[in-house]
Structure formats: C-alpha cells, structure tokens
CSV table of C-alpha atoms in Angstrom, one decimal:
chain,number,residue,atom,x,y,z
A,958,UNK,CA,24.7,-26.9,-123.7
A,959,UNK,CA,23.0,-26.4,-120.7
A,960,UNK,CA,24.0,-22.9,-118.8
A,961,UNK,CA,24.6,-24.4,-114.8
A,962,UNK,CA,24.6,-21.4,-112.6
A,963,UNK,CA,25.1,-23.4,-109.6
A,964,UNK,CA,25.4,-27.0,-107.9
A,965,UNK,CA,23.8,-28.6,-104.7
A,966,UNK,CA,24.6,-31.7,-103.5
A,967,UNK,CA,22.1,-33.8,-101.8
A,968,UNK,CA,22.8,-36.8,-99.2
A,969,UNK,CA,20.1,-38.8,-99.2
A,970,UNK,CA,19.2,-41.0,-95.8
A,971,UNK,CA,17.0,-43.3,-94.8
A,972,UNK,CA,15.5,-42.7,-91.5
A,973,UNK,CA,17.2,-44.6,-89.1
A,974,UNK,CA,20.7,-43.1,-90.5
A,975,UNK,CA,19.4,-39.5,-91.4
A,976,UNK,CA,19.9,-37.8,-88.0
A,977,UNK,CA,23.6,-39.5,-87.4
A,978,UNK,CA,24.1,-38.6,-90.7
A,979,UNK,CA,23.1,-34.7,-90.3
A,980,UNK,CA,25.0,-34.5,-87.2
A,981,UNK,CA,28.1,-35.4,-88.8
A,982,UNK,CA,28.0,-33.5,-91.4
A,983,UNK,CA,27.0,-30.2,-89.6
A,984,UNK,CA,30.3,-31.2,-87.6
A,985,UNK,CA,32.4,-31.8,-90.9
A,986,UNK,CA,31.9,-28.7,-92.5
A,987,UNK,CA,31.1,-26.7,-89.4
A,988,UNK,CA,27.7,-25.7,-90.9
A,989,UNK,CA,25.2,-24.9,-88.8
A,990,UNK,CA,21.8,-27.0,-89.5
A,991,UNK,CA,18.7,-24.9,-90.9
A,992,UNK,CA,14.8,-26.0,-89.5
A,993,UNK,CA,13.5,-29.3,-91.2
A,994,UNK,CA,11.4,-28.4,-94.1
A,995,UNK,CA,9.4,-30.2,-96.7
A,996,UNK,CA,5.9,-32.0,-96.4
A,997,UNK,CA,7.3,-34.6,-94.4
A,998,UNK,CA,10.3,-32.8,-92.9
A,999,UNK,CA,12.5,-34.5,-94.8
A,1000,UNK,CA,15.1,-31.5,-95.9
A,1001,UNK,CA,17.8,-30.1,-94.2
A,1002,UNK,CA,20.2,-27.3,-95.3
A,1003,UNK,CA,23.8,-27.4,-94.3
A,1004,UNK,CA,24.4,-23.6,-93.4
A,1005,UNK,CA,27.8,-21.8,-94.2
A,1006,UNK,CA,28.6,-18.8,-92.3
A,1007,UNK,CA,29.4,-16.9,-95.7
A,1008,UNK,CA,28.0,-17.6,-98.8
A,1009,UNK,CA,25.6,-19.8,-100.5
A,1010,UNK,CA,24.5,-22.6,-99.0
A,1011,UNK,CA,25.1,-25.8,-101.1
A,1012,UNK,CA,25.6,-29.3,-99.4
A,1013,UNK,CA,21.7,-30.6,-98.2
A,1014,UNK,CA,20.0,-33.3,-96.1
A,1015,UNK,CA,17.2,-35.4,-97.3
A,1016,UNK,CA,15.3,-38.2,-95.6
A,1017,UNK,CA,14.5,-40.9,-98.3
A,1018,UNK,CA,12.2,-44.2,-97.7
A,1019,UNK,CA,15.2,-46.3,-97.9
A,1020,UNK,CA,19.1,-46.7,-99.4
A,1021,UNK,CA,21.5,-44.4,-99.0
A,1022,UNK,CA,23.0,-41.8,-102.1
A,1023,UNK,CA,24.5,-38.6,-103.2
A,1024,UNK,CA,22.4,-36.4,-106.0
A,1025,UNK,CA,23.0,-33.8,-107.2
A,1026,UNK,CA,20.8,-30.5,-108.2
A,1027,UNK,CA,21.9,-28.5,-111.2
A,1028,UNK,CA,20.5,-24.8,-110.7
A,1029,UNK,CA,19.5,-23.6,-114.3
A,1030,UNK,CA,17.0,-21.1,-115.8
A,1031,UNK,CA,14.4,-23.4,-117.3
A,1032,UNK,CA,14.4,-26.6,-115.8
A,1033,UNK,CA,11.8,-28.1,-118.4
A,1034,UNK,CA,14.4,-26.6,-121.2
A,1035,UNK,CA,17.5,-28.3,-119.6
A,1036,UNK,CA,15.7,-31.6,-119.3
A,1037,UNK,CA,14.8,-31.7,-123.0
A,1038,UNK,CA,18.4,-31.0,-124.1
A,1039,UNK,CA,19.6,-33.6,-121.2
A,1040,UNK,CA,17.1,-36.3,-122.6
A,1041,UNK,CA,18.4,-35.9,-126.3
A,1042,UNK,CA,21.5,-36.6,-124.7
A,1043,UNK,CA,20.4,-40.0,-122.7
A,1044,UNK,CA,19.0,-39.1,-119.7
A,1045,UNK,CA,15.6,-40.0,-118.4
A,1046,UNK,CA,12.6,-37.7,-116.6
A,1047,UNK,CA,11.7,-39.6,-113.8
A,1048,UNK,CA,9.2,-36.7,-112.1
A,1049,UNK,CA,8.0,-33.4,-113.0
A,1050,UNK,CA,6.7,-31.3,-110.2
A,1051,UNK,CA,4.7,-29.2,-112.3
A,1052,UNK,CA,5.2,-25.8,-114.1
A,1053,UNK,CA,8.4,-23.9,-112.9
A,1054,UNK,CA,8.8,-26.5,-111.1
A,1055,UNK,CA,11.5,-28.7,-110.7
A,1056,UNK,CA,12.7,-32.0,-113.0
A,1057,UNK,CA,14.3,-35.0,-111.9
A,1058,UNK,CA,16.3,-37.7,-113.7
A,1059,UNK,CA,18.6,-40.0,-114.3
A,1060,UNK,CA,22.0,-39.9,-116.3
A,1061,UNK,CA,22.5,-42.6,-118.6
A,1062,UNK,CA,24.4,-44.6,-116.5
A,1063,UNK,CA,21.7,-43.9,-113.4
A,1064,UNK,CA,22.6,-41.4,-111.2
A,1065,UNK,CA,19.7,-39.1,-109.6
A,1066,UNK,CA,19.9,-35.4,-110.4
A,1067,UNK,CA,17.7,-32.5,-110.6
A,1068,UNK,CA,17.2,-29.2,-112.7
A,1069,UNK,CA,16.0,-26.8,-110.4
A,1070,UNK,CA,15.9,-22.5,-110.2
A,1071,UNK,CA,16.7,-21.8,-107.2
A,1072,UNK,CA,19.7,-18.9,-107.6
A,1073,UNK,CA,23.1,-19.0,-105.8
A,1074,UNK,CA,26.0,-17.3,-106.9
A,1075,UNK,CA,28.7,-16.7,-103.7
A,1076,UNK,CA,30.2,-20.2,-103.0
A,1077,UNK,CA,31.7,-20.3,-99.7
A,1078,UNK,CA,35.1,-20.6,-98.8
A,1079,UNK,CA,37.4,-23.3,-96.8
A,1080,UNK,CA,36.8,-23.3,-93.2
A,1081,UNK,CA,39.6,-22.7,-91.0
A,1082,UNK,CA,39.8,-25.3,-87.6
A,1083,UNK,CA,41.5,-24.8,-84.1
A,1084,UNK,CA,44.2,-27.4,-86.0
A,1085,UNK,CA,45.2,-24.7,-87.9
A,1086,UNK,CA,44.2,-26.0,-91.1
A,1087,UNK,CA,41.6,-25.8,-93.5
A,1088,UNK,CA,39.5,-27.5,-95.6
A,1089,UNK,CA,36.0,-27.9,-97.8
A,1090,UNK,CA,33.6,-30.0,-99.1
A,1091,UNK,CA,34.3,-29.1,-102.9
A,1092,UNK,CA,34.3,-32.2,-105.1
A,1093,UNK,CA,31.6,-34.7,-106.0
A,1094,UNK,CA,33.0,-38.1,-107.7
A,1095,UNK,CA,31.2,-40.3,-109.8
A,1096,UNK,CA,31.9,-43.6,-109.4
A,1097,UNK,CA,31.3,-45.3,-113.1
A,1098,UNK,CA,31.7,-48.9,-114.0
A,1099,UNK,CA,34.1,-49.7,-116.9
A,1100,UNK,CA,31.3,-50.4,-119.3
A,1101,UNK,CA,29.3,-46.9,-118.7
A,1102,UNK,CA,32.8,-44.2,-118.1
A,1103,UNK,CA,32.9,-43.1,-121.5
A,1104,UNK,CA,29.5,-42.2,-121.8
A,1105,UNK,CA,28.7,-41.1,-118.5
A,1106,UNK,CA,31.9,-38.3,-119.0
A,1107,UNK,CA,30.5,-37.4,-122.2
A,1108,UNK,CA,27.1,-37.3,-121.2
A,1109,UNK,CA,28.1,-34.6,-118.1
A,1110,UNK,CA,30.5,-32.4,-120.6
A,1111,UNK,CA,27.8,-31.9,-123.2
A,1112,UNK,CA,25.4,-31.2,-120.9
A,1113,UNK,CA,27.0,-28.6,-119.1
A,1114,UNK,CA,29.4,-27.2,-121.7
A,1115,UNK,CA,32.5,-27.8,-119.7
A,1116,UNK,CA,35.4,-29.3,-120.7
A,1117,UNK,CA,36.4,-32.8,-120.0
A,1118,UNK,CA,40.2,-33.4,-119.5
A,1119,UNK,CA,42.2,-36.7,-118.6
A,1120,UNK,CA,44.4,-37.5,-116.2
A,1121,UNK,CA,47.7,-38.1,-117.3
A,1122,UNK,CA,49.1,-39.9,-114.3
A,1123,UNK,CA,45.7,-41.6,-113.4
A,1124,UNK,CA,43.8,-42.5,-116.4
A,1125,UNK,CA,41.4,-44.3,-114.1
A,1126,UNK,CA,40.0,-40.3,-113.5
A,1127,UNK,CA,38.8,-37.4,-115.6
A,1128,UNK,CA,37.1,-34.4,-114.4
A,1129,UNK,CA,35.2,-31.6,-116.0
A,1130,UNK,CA,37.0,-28.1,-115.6
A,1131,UNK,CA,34.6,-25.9,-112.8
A,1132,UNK,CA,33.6,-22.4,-114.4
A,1133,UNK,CA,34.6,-19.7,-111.4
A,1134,UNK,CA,32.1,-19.7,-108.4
A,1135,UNK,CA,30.6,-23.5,-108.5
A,1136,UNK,CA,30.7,-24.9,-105.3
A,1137,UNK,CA,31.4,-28.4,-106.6
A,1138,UNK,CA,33.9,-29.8,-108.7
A,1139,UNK,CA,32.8,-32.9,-110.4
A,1140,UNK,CA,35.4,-35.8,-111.0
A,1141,UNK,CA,34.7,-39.1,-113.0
A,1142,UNK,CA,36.5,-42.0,-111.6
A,1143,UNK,CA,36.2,-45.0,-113.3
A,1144,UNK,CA,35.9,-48.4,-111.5
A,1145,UNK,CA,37.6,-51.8,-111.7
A,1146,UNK,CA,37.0,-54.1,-114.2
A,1147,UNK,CA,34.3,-56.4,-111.8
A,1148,UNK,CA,31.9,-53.5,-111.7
A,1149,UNK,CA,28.9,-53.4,-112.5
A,1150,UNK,CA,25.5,-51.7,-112.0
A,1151,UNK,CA,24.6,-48.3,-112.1
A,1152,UNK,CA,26.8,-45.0,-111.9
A,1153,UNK,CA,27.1,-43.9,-108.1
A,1154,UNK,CA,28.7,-40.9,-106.5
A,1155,UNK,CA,30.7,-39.6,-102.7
A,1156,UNK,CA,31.9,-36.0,-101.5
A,1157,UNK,CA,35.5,-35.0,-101.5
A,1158,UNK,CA,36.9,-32.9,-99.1
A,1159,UNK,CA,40.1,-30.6,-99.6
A,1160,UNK,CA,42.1,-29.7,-97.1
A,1161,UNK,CA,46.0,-28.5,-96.7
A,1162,UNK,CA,46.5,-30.9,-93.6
A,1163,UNK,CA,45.3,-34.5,-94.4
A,1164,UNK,CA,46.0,-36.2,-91.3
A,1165,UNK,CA,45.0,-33.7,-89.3
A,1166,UNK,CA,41.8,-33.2,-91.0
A,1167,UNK,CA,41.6,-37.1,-90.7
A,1168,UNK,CA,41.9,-37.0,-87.5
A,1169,UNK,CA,39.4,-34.3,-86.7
A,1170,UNK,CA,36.4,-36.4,-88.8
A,1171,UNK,CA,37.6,-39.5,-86.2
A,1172,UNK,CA,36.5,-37.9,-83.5
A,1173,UNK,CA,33.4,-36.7,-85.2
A,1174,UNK,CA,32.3,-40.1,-85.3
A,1175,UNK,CA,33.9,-41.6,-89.1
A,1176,UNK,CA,36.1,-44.5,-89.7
A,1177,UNK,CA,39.3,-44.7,-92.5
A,1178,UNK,CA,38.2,-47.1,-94.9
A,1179,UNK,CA,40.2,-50.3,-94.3
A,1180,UNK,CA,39.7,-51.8,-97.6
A,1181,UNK,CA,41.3,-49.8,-100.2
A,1182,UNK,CA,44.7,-48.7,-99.6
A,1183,UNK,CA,45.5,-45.1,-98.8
A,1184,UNK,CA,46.9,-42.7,-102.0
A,1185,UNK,CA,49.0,-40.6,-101.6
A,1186,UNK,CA,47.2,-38.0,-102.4
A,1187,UNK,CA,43.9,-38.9,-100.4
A,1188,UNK,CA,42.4,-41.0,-97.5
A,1189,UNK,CA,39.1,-42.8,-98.0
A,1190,UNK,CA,36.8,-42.7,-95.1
A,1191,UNK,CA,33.4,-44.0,-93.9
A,1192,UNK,CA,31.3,-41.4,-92.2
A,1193,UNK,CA,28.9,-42.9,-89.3
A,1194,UNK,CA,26.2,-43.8,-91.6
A,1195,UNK,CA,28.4,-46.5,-93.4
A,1196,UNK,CA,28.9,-44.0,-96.6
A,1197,UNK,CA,32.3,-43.6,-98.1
A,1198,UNK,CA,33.9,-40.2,-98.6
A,1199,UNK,CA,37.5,-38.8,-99.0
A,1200,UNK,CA,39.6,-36.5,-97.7
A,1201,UNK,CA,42.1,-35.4,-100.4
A,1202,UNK,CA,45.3,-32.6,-100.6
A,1203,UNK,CA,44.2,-30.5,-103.2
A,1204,UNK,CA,44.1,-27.1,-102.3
A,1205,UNK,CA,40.9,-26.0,-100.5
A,1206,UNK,CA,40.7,-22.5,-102.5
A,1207,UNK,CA,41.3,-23.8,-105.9
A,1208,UNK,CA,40.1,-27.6,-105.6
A,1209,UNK,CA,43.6,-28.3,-107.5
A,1210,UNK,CA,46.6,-30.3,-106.8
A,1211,UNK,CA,49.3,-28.3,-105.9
C-alpha cells in the first residue's frame, strides 16, 4: 500500500484549446488563475480562496486528457510498489524528483511530494447554491474494469465497494481531507482502447448549476441521455464533464 496524502488533478491541453480551456475553468470553480510557470509556461494553478490548491492547467503538444498526481512521501518507493502491481515508469525526473506512469489499463499519473493537507470547500454562487469539483471518473473498457479497480485499491489502500443499483460503477472510499474522489465507471461493451478519465462536479442545485456552466461557455452533452442523478456536459474545449447531485461537502448521494 501506498500512503496518498493528497490528489491533484491535471487537464491537459493542447495549445490552441489551453487558454479557452483555463478560462473556463477559473469560471467553473471560481478559482482565481496563478502566473504561468514551468520551462515553457505550460502550468497553471487553479487557485481556491481557502485551502489547498488542487485542480491544474497544463499545456501539452497535442490531445486532450485528465491525469492525475498522487502526492506521496517517496515517489521512487510508490512507483516500485505501483510497478509490481502493473503499472509502467514512463519518466523519472531525477532524485526527489517526481515519477510518471501509466496504470495498466493507460492512464497518466504521477507520484510527486509536494504537501497539501486543507482541501477546500464548495463554493457558494449568487444562485444560491453550491457546488465543487470533487470526483475524478475513470472511464474503463469492459475488458480492463476489473483490473484497473483493483490496480487503484491496492495501490492506495482504500477500499473498493460496488454499486448496488449501478453495477456499471465502483468507487474507492476517500480517506478524510482528499480533494478528489475517484469513481470507476465501466464502459459499454463496444469499447475499447485505453482507460480515460473527466471531472465531476457536486452541487445541491443541478439545473441551476447547469445553467450557470452555459453561460460560461459549455454545452449539455446531447448524446447520452441525462440520469437522474447527473447531467453530462461538454466544456468549450470539446471535453466531457458532469455535473452530478451528490452533496458538495461529503461527495455522497443523499
């Protein structure tokens, strides 16, 4: 097991889409937007108010992706033990410095030491409502869910649990203070490829919170239908996302 003392998610954008895609997102969560950084520029901190930052901007040479960065002690120590359970180094930046890989089903993260430990609350909006980026969801073909839950359980120590009702998702139960949820939703049978992953917002007002991200710019998602329980958007860079009605100080259905 792999002590994770905190969780940064990255969106990675390409140039042409990485300001739109900053804006936005600075708008969504109300963040302020920190000076670029980085050899090229390339990184971007979304800024709460209070807390921890722990939602960032990079500009990548092309596609377009979420990553994730797992805040741990030893990075070279949490890649080992990740690797024995299926992952793959893909860069090492050198002692003490960070590790990146892939999952065995592909997705990008990172073992890094940078330390966080207030996660910031829900934001509350002139609607009268609230909500908060809280939830990253993998998206896993059929052939790769089982593996790809596992992998992220034993890695991290926490607990995987079913859904009853949906047995489409699982999700891995968040020790007190991680910014992010993480959620495993597995795909219909015609998928294929490698594992991917989009941001979930809670909220205690859906449509007006859907409303708000329309005139920031996003789009609802025409194609899949709309749950009950969430709305799946596109923000202005083409990337889906959703809005959900879990609670926004517990990340749980109520």
């Amino acid at each position: 097991m792999t002590t994770v003392h905190w969780v940064t998610a990255f969106i990675d954008l390409p140039p042409g889409l990485h300001a739109a895609g900053t804006a936005f997102w600075s708008g969504a969560t109300g963040y302020a937007v920190s000076p670029p950084r980085g050899d090229h520029l390339e990184f971007t901190t979304l800024l709460p108010p209070v807390g921890n930052p722990f939602l960032k901007v990079q500009q990548v040479g092309s596609g377009r992706r979420i990553h994730l960065d797992l805040h741990v002690r030893d990075p070279e120590d949490a890649a080992h033990r990740a690797e024995e359970l299926g992952a793959k180094v893909t860069h090492r930046a050198g002692p003490g410095g960070y590790v990146t890989l892939r999952s065995p089903g592909g997705l990008v993260f990172c073992f890094v030491t940078e330390h966080h430990e207030i996660r910031p609350g829900p934001t509350r909006w002139t609607y009268g409502h609230e909500s908060l980026v809280d939830q990253v969801c993998l998206d896993i073909p059929p052939d790769l869910f089982e593996a790809e839950c596992s992998f992220w359980s034993d890695l991290t120590g926490w607990p995987l649990r079913r859904s009853a009702r949906r047995p489409e998702f699982s999700h891995l139960v968040r020790p007190e203070g991680i910014p992010f949820r993480f959620l495993f939703q597995r795909l219909d049978e015609s998928a294929t490829g490698e594992v991917g992953a989009h941001l979930d917002l809670a909220t205690d007002d859906r449509e007006s919170e859907v409303r708000r991200h329309e005139h920031l710019g996003a789009t609802r998602d025409p194609a899949p239908p709309t749950s009950p329980r969430w709305t799946v958007m596109r923000d202005p860079t083409g990337a889906a996302y959703c809005i959900t009605d879990r609670n926004p100080e517990t990340g749980l259905l109520d």
